[in-house]
Amino acid sequence: EDPFKKTKRNAEAFLENMCKANCEWVGSHGNQTIPSDRILAKDENRVKLIFGAPGIGKTTLLRHLTRRYAFGEVKSDFDLVLLFPLREKRISTAKSLPDLLAYYGKRKTIDYNGLSDEFEESEGRSILFLFDGLDEAVHLLKEEDSCVNQLLHGDLLPEAAIVITSRPGSCSHLSQLHLKCFEIQGFSKTQIKEFVNFFFKQDGSRSAKFFSELRCRPDLNGAVYIPVNLFILCSVFEHEGQSFPSTITSCYQSFFLQLIFRYLREKKGESRLPPIASFNDLPHEAPELVRKLSQLCLNGLLSDPKILVFDEKMVGDVFGFEGPVPEDFDCMGLLNVHLEEVAFSTIRTYSLQHATLQEFLSAEELKCLPEEKQVRFW
């Protein structure tokens, strides 16, 4: 089995178990630590805000709770829990409740208009909406005809409960709402140790060396409470011969190189790569693909509103495909491909594994632009 896939699966399984045990929030009322499934309980606050740093686990938490609810593994005061990632165009452009609900698929067996009528008749009582990623769709709060905005302000389904997640910088946009705030704190020192031991469970000496090296790197040590950062650092440490690159930027670059090397090994038969200092040193078409992907990422962040899920036209234009994007195209495994059945055709959209990875590649593209364009950006 591909060792990268194996360690990635093990790490994700451990993260899942961490969510099951207890996801620590610090509430705005008394700094009280509460268990994660509290989100599925009703209280006097119709809207709750969960905020935290990039990669801290906001999306993972909502997905995990939704799945546990769907399989009856957790008790809830709600009859229906619906998760909507705000980065999805179908959600951010929804102007009516049927349009929003249609995110779950154009199934012939579901009458979304009739279902919406039932929701409105009950005013949304016993329904919980989970909106993930306000920071990725802040513009919705200015659009009065947006279904998401109407739900947030109680103009639509005033009895429905809402949970919304965001990075801290976008929380001020919700100041006009009466809501309760929670912060995801990330890993404690004990959980960091548990994660690293689990990641390197086949060789305990690697865990000890990881922490020994980490103590000498205060620039990295302050970032490991964030699960995504800790996973990347563990992966890089394993890949780099049990050492860390010189900067955190180099760590992200090394992580991307791991993903690309997996592609080159599977598709091009490369058994090993020579020492690589930058993406430009990669063999085959890899440097050009990374450059175009970085351009796509920056185009998305510069768009208004910003784009984190790309349609086929955006991908085709940047990568220069004549006609449709090839069905097997995933840019060396760096892009997640999402399929949606619409009428008699399949629509594909594309995104990176995490918004922080898009931001990193955007920075890679930005530093290659002429100085005047960089100045204009900042």
Tab-separated table of C-alpha atoms in Angstrom:
chain	number	residue	atom	x	y	z
A	1	GLU	CA	0.000	0.000	0.000
A	2	ASP	CA	1.172	3.529	-0.775
A	3	PRO	CA	2.738	4.668	2.536
A	4	PHE	CA	1.492	8.221	2.023
A	5	LYS	CA	-2.104	7.040	1.616
A	6	LYS	CA	-1.685	4.803	4.665
A	7	THR	CA	-0.395	7.541	6.967
A	8	LYS	CA	-2.989	9.967	5.639
A	9	ARG	CA	-5.788	7.462	6.347
A	10	ASN	CA	-4.436	6.755	9.838
A	11	ALA	CA	-4.184	10.456	10.634
A	12	GLU	CA	-7.689	11.154	9.386
A	13	ALA	CA	-9.019	8.226	11.418
A	14	PHE	CA	-7.358	9.629	14.519
A	15	LEU	CA	-8.830	13.076	13.862
A	16	GLU	CA	-12.223	11.427	13.572
A	17	ASN	CA	-11.750	9.745	16.939
A	18	MET	CA	-10.693	13.051	18.467
A	19	CYS	CA	-13.978	14.553	17.284
A	20	LYS	CA	-15.922	11.662	18.778
A	21	ALA	CA	-14.234	12.065	22.145
A	22	ASN	CA	-14.579	15.787	22.707
A	23	CYS	CA	-14.098	18.850	20.545
A	24	GLU	CA	-13.219	21.667	22.922
A	25	TRP	CA	-14.908	25.021	22.453
A	26	VAL	CA	-14.498	28.087	24.619
A	27	GLY	CA	-17.893	29.707	24.980
A	28	SER	CA	-18.395	33.442	25.097
A	29	HIS	CA	-20.311	32.971	28.351
A	30	GLY	CA	-17.869	32.199	31.143
A	31	ASN	CA	-15.202	30.521	28.977
A	32	GLN	CA	-16.873	27.181	29.572
A	33	THR	CA	-15.594	24.082	27.804
A	34	ILE	CA	-18.453	22.042	26.344
A	35	PRO	CA	-18.759	18.742	24.419
A	36	SER	CA	-19.187	18.861	20.659
A	37	ASP	CA	-22.648	17.280	20.477
A	38	ARG	CA	-24.031	20.243	22.445
A	39	ILE	CA	-24.473	21.864	19.040
A	40	LEU	CA	-27.381	19.479	18.390
A	41	ALA	CA	-29.281	20.723	21.435
A	42	LYS	CA	-31.800	23.565	21.436
A	43	ASP	CA	-31.381	26.605	23.643
A	44	GLU	CA	-32.504	30.209	23.760
A	45	ASN	CA	-30.127	31.278	20.972
A	46	ARG	CA	-31.484	30.737	17.467
A	47	VAL	CA	-28.088	31.418	15.844
A	48	LYS	CA	-24.743	30.068	17.042
A	49	LEU	CA	-21.345	31.041	15.661
A	50	ILE	CA	-18.374	28.678	15.761
A	51	PHE	CA	-15.109	30.380	14.899
A	52	GLY	CA	-11.495	29.318	14.759
A	53	ALA	CA	-8.223	29.645	12.894
A	54	PRO	CA	-7.793	28.158	9.394
A	55	GLY	CA	-7.360	24.391	9.596
A	56	ILE	CA	-8.538	24.176	13.209
A	57	GLY	CA	-11.349	21.719	12.364
A	58	LYS	CA	-14.544	23.737	11.776
A	59	THR	CA	-15.581	21.835	8.651
A	60	THR	CA	-14.518	18.501	10.129
A	61	LEU	CA	-16.661	19.151	13.198
A	62	LEU	CA	-19.826	19.933	11.222
A	63	ARG	CA	-19.369	16.999	8.852
A	64	HIS	CA	-18.721	14.642	11.729
A	65	LEU	CA	-21.763	15.778	13.719
A	66	THR	CA	-23.989	15.592	10.637
A	67	ARG	CA	-22.847	12.047	9.913
A	68	ARG	CA	-23.311	10.950	13.520
A	69	TYR	CA	-26.815	12.444	13.490
A	70	ALA	CA	-27.672	10.708	10.194
A	71	PHE	CA	-26.624	7.310	11.580
A	72	GLY	CA	-28.389	7.783	14.910
A	73	GLU	CA	-25.151	7.818	16.904
A	74	VAL	CA	-25.978	11.011	18.781
A	75	LYS	CA	-29.131	12.416	20.346
A	76	SER	CA	-30.570	15.641	19.028
A	77	ASP	CA	-33.452	18.001	19.776
A	78	PHE	CA	-33.958	18.489	16.028
A	79	ASP	CA	-35.932	16.373	13.574
A	80	LEU	CA	-33.759	17.397	10.642
A	81	VAL	CA	-30.133	18.570	10.380
A	82	LEU	CA	-28.923	19.976	7.055
A	83	LEU	CA	-25.314	20.873	6.223
A	84	PHE	CA	-24.525	23.491	3.562
A	85	PRO	CA	-20.945	24.497	2.611
A	86	LEU	CA	-21.197	28.170	1.678
A	87	ARG	CA	-18.304	27.922	-0.785
A	88	GLU	CA	-20.582	25.943	-3.125
A	89	LYS	CA	-22.016	28.120	-5.894
A	90	ARG	CA	-25.367	26.324	-5.804
A	91	ILE	CA	-25.759	27.455	-2.191
A	92	SER	CA	-24.378	30.974	-2.449
A	93	THR	CA	-26.595	31.739	-5.450
A	94	ALA	CA	-29.793	30.192	-4.022
A	95	LYS	CA	-32.602	32.781	-3.962
A	96	SER	CA	-35.335	30.512	-2.612
A	97	LEU	CA	-35.709	27.612	-0.211
A	98	PRO	CA	-36.327	25.052	-3.012
A	99	ASP	CA	-33.117	26.247	-4.709
A	100	LEU	CA	-31.184	25.781	-1.469
A	101	LEU	CA	-32.587	22.336	-0.752
A	102	ALA	CA	-31.831	21.248	-4.325
A	103	TYR	CA	-28.156	21.187	-3.279
A	104	TYR	CA	-28.919	17.668	-2.084
A	105	GLY	CA	-29.620	16.555	-5.651
A	106	LYS	CA	-32.262	16.810	-8.364
A	107	ARG	CA	-33.911	13.560	-7.354
A	108	LYS	CA	-37.225	12.758	-8.982
A	109	THR	CA	-38.496	11.273	-5.720
A	110	ILE	CA	-38.130	14.590	-3.860
A	111	ASP	CA	-40.532	17.467	-4.396
A	112	TYR	CA	-38.457	20.407	-3.187
A	113	ASN	CA	-41.300	22.874	-3.666
A	114	GLY	CA	-43.629	20.744	-1.575
A	115	LEU	CA	-40.934	20.178	1.036
A	116	SER	CA	-40.313	23.923	1.229
A	117	ASP	CA	-44.017	24.544	1.758
A	118	GLU	CA	-43.982	22.120	4.693
A	119	PHE	CA	-40.944	23.857	6.187
A	120	GLU	CA	-42.578	27.273	5.865
A	121	GLU	CA	-45.835	26.033	7.345
A	122	SER	CA	-43.952	24.994	10.490
A	123	GLU	CA	-41.735	28.116	10.298
A	124	GLY	CA	-38.721	25.810	10.445
A	125	ARG	CA	-39.445	24.442	13.891
A	126	SER	CA	-37.198	21.447	14.777
A	127	ILE	CA	-34.874	22.090	11.797
A	128	LEU	CA	-31.176	22.856	12.198
A	129	PHE	CA	-29.211	24.478	9.361
A	130	LEU	CA	-25.425	24.158	9.465
A	131	PHE	CA	-23.729	26.781	7.270
A	132	ASP	CA	-20.010	26.136	6.905
A	133	GLY	CA	-17.550	28.888	5.948
A	134	LEU	CA	-18.979	32.382	6.320
A	135	ASP	CA	-15.512	33.781	5.569
A	136	GLU	CA	-15.752	32.169	2.129
A	137	ALA	CA	-19.063	33.895	1.313
A	138	VAL	CA	-19.288	37.122	3.344
A	139	HIS	CA	-20.948	38.828	0.368
A	140	LEU	CA	-24.160	36.883	1.078
A	141	LEU	CA	-24.814	39.083	4.113
A	142	LYS	CA	-25.240	42.060	1.769
A	143	GLU	CA	-27.630	40.307	-0.616
A	144	GLU	CA	-31.186	40.707	0.656
A	145	ASP	CA	-32.530	38.150	-1.834
A	146	SER	CA	-30.053	35.479	-0.727
A	147	CYS	CA	-31.808	32.510	0.863
A	148	VAL	CA	-28.931	32.081	3.326
A	149	ASN	CA	-29.190	35.728	4.390
A	150	GLN	CA	-32.963	35.480	4.863
A	151	LEU	CA	-32.525	32.402	7.051
A	152	LEU	CA	-29.831	34.059	9.159
A	153	HIS	CA	-31.971	37.125	9.841
A	154	GLY	CA	-35.143	35.118	10.501
A	155	ASP	CA	-37.038	36.512	7.504
A	156	LEU	CA	-37.417	32.905	6.354
A	157	LEU	CA	-38.194	30.030	8.739
A	158	PRO	CA	-37.899	32.173	11.891
A	159	GLU	CA	-38.165	29.135	14.192
A	160	ALA	CA	-35.261	27.272	12.545
A	161	ALA	CA	-31.952	27.030	14.410
A	162	ILE	CA	-28.730	27.949	12.645
A	163	VAL	CA	-25.063	27.204	13.245
A	164	ILE	CA	-22.493	29.037	11.150
A	165	THR	CA	-18.715	28.643	11.092
A	166	SER	CA	-16.118	31.242	10.200
A	167	ARG	CA	-12.551	32.342	10.535
A	168	PRO	CA	-12.236	35.043	13.221
A	169	GLY	CA	-11.709	37.884	10.749
A	170	SER	CA	-15.214	37.591	9.316
A	171	CYS	CA	-17.135	37.308	12.589
A	172	SER	CA	-17.718	41.070	12.829
A	173	HIS	CA	-20.085	40.849	9.857
A	174	LEU	CA	-22.560	39.056	12.140
A	175	SER	CA	-22.487	41.709	14.866
A	176	GLN	CA	-26.069	42.768	14.148
A	177	LEU	CA	-27.362	39.301	14.985
A	178	HIS	CA	-28.131	38.088	18.500
A	179	LEU	CA	-25.999	34.961	18.716
A	180	LYS	CA	-23.886	32.814	20.997
A	181	CYS	CA	-20.219	32.414	20.070
A	182	PHE	CA	-17.905	29.442	20.495
A	183	GLU	CA	-14.250	29.043	19.591
A	184	ILE	CA	-12.600	25.807	18.510
A	185	GLN	CA	-9.300	25.828	20.363
A	186	GLY	CA	-7.533	23.045	18.505
A	187	PHE	CA	-5.283	20.433	20.062
A	188	SER	CA	-4.098	20.618	23.649
A	189	LYS	CA	-0.537	19.577	24.500
A	190	THR	CA	-1.804	16.132	25.436
A	191	GLN	CA	-3.720	15.761	22.177
A	192	ILE	CA	-0.701	16.909	20.146
A	193	LYS	CA	1.322	14.143	21.766
A	194	GLU	CA	-1.433	11.584	21.131
A	195	PHE	CA	-1.690	12.613	17.480
A	196	VAL	CA	2.041	12.378	16.821
A	197	ASN	CA	2.302	9.013	18.609
A	198	PHE	CA	-0.588	7.720	16.539
A	199	PHE	CA	0.918	9.026	13.284
A	200	PHE	CA	4.252	7.305	13.951
A	201	LYS	CA	2.806	4.325	15.810
A	202	GLN	CA	4.861	1.822	13.790
A	203	ASP	CA	8.100	3.349	15.080
A	204	GLY	CA	7.937	5.056	18.467
A	205	SER	CA	11.455	6.458	18.103
A	206	ARG	CA	10.223	8.757	15.337
A	207	SER	CA	7.758	10.390	17.709
A	208	ALA	CA	10.566	11.145	20.151
A	209	LYS	CA	12.741	12.570	17.389
A	210	PHE	CA	9.816	14.621	16.052
A	211	PHE	CA	9.357	16.358	19.404
A	212	SER	CA	13.093	16.762	19.856
A	213	GLU	CA	13.368	18.555	16.504
A	214	LEU	CA	10.203	20.541	17.162
A	215	ARG	CA	11.553	21.962	20.447
A	216	CYS	CA	14.334	23.596	18.429
A	217	ARG	CA	11.847	25.237	16.057
A	218	PRO	CA	9.691	27.841	17.864
A	219	ASP	CA	8.415	29.043	14.469
A	220	LEU	CA	6.773	25.637	13.954
A	221	ASN	CA	6.019	24.803	17.581
A	222	GLY	CA	3.478	27.616	17.814
A	223	ALA	CA	1.454	26.207	14.898
A	224	VAL	CA	0.995	22.560	15.872
A	225	TYR	CA	-2.190	23.134	17.897
A	226	ILE	CA	-3.913	23.475	14.516
A	227	PRO	CA	-4.708	19.937	13.237
A	228	VAL	CA	-4.009	20.674	9.555
A	229	ASN	CA	-0.596	22.122	10.395
A	230	LEU	CA	0.279	19.194	12.637
A	231	PHE	CA	-0.698	16.687	9.955
A	232	ILE	CA	1.386	18.517	7.344
A	233	LEU	CA	4.407	18.713	9.678
A	234	CYS	CA	4.177	14.991	10.497
A	235	SER	CA	3.934	14.136	6.796
A	236	VAL	CA	6.858	16.412	5.911
A	237	PHE	CA	8.964	15.091	8.790
A	238	GLU	CA	8.430	11.562	7.497
A	239	HIS	CA	9.158	12.536	3.905
A	240	GLU	CA	12.232	14.679	4.632
A	241	GLY	CA	14.192	11.961	6.410
A	242	GLN	CA	12.991	12.881	9.900
A	243	SER	CA	13.814	16.572	9.760
A	244	PHE	CA	11.999	19.838	9.075
A	245	PRO	CA	12.617	22.273	6.210
A	246	SER	CA	14.041	25.680	7.126
A	247	THR	CA	10.740	27.623	7.026
A	248	ILE	CA	7.024	26.910	7.394
A	249	THR	CA	6.636	27.975	3.752
A	250	SER	CA	9.099	25.246	2.823
A	251	CYS	CA	7.019	22.777	4.844
A	252	TYR	CA	3.956	23.548	2.735
A	253	GLN	CA	6.046	23.258	-0.422
A	254	SER	CA	7.398	19.904	0.716
A	255	PHE	CA	3.844	18.711	1.388
A	256	PHE	CA	2.829	19.603	-2.176
A	257	LEU	CA	5.919	17.848	-3.505
A	258	GLN	CA	4.819	14.674	-1.695
A	259	LEU	CA	1.452	14.793	-3.444
A	260	ILE	CA	3.103	15.419	-6.808
A	261	PHE	CA	5.636	12.641	-6.281
A	262	ARG	CA	2.802	10.205	-5.615
A	263	TYR	CA	1.329	11.169	-8.993
A	264	LEU	CA	4.689	10.830	-10.785
A	265	ARG	CA	5.249	7.423	-9.223
A	266	GLU	CA	1.812	6.122	-10.183
A	267	LYS	CA	1.474	7.718	-13.642
A	268	LYS	CA	5.035	8.216	-14.848
A	269	GLY	CA	6.837	5.313	-13.195
A	270	GLU	CA	9.229	7.520	-11.217
A	271	SER	CA	10.715	5.420	-8.415
A	272	ARG	CA	12.493	8.343	-6.758
A	273	LEU	CA	13.119	12.025	-7.298
A	274	PRO	CA	16.423	13.891	-7.061
A	275	PRO	CA	16.727	16.685	-4.450
A	276	ILE	CA	14.256	19.400	-5.385
A	277	ALA	CA	14.574	23.012	-4.298
A	278	SER	CA	11.448	24.356	-6.009
A	279	PHE	CA	8.519	23.341	-8.160
A	280	ASN	CA	10.534	24.332	-11.236
A	281	ASP	CA	12.921	21.409	-10.595
A	282	LEU	CA	10.166	18.817	-11.038
A	283	PRO	CA	10.336	16.541	-14.107
A	284	HIS	CA	7.868	16.116	-16.965
A	285	GLU	CA	4.965	18.572	-17.215
A	286	ALA	CA	4.726	19.061	-13.430
A	287	PRO	CA	6.234	22.598	-13.222
A	288	GLU	CA	3.833	23.949	-15.845
A	289	LEU	CA	0.841	22.297	-14.180
A	290	VAL	CA	1.780	23.763	-10.785
A	291	ARG	CA	2.198	27.204	-12.339
A	292	LYS	CA	-1.235	27.043	-13.958
A	293	LEU	CA	-2.842	25.697	-10.791
A	294	SER	CA	-1.286	28.573	-8.824
A	295	GLN	CA	-2.719	30.997	-11.378
A	296	LEU	CA	-6.158	29.399	-10.995
A	297	CYS	CA	-5.919	29.687	-7.191
A	298	LEU	CA	-4.987	33.371	-7.316
A	299	ASN	CA	-7.732	34.111	-9.851
A	300	GLY	CA	-10.210	32.566	-7.421
A	301	LEU	CA	-9.073	34.670	-4.464
A	302	LEU	CA	-9.055	37.859	-6.546
A	303	SER	CA	-12.607	37.272	-7.745
A	304	ASP	CA	-15.450	39.177	-6.097
A	305	PRO	CA	-16.864	37.165	-4.448
A	306	LYS	CA	-13.842	34.936	-4.087
A	307	ILE	CA	-14.026	31.465	-5.601
A	308	LEU	CA	-12.861	28.302	-3.873
A	309	VAL	CA	-14.809	25.833	-6.030
A	310	PHE	CA	-13.959	26.168	-9.724
A	311	ASP	CA	-16.239	25.278	-12.607
A	312	GLU	CA	-15.048	23.547	-15.774
A	313	LYS	CA	-14.818	26.814	-17.719
A	314	MET	CA	-12.397	28.377	-15.233
A	315	VAL	CA	-10.235	25.253	-15.202
A	316	GLY	CA	-10.354	24.892	-18.981
A	317	ASP	CA	-9.427	28.534	-19.592
A	318	VAL	CA	-6.399	28.464	-17.276
A	319	PHE	CA	-5.060	25.072	-18.351
A	320	GLY	CA	-5.754	25.734	-22.024
A	321	PHE	CA	-7.953	22.748	-22.799
A	322	GLU	CA	-9.565	22.787	-26.230
A	323	GLY	CA	-13.085	21.625	-25.493
A	324	PRO	CA	-14.252	19.973	-22.255
A	325	VAL	CA	-11.862	19.290	-19.390
A	326	PRO	CA	-10.734	15.628	-19.607
A	327	GLU	CA	-12.700	13.389	-17.245
A	328	ASP	CA	-9.558	12.081	-15.546
A	329	PHE	CA	-7.972	15.491	-14.995
A	330	ASP	CA	-7.173	16.293	-11.360
A	331	CYS	CA	-3.891	18.226	-11.801
A	332	MET	CA	-1.624	15.472	-10.459
A	333	GLY	CA	-4.037	14.709	-7.614
A	334	LEU	CA	-3.891	18.266	-6.263
A	335	LEU	CA	-7.516	18.997	-7.168
A	336	ASN	CA	-10.575	17.321	-5.708
A	337	VAL	CA	-13.146	16.602	-8.421
A	338	HIS	CA	-16.836	16.894	-7.508
A	339	LEU	CA	-19.529	15.332	-9.712
A	340	GLU	CA	-23.127	16.519	-9.934
A	341	GLU	CA	-25.828	14.907	-12.041
A	342	VAL	CA	-27.972	17.567	-13.727
A	343	ALA	CA	-30.694	16.418	-16.122
A	344	PHE	CA	-28.900	14.008	-18.490
A	345	SER	CA	-25.365	15.306	-17.993
A	346	THR	CA	-22.638	15.334	-15.352
A	347	ILE	CA	-21.207	18.633	-14.182
A	348	ARG	CA	-17.715	18.680	-12.675
A	349	THR	CA	-16.357	21.227	-10.231
A	350	TYR	CA	-12.890	21.377	-8.713
A	351	SER	CA	-11.313	22.521	-5.449
A	352	LEU	CA	-8.165	22.071	-3.414
A	353	GLN	CA	-8.239	19.913	-0.303
A	354	HIS	CA	-8.280	22.952	1.974
A	355	ALA	CA	-8.538	26.715	1.600
A	356	THR	CA	-5.092	27.174	3.192
A	357	LEU	CA	-3.556	25.176	0.324
A	358	GLN	CA	-5.238	27.465	-2.209
A	359	GLU	CA	-3.876	30.457	-0.322
A	360	PHE	CA	-0.361	28.989	-0.379
A	361	LEU	CA	-0.399	28.410	-4.133
A	362	SER	CA	-1.876	31.889	-4.637
A	363	ALA	CA	1.144	33.298	-2.795
A	364	GLU	CA	3.418	31.233	-5.045
A	365	GLU	CA	1.817	32.860	-8.095
A	366	LEU	CA	1.789	36.314	-6.556
A	367	LYS	CA	5.531	36.360	-5.893
A	368	CYS	CA	6.158	35.620	-9.588
A	369	LEU	CA	4.199	38.669	-10.762
A	370	PRO	CA	5.898	41.961	-11.676
A	371	GLU	CA	6.571	44.214	-8.711
A	372	GLU	CA	3.925	46.761	-9.680
A	373	LYS	CA	1.234	44.069	-9.711
A	374	GLN	CA	2.363	42.798	-6.304
A	375	VAL	CA	2.192	46.325	-4.900
A	376	ARG	CA	-1.268	46.778	-6.395
A	377	PHE	CA	-2.410	43.516	-4.773
A	378	TRP	CA	-1.267	44.543	-1.279
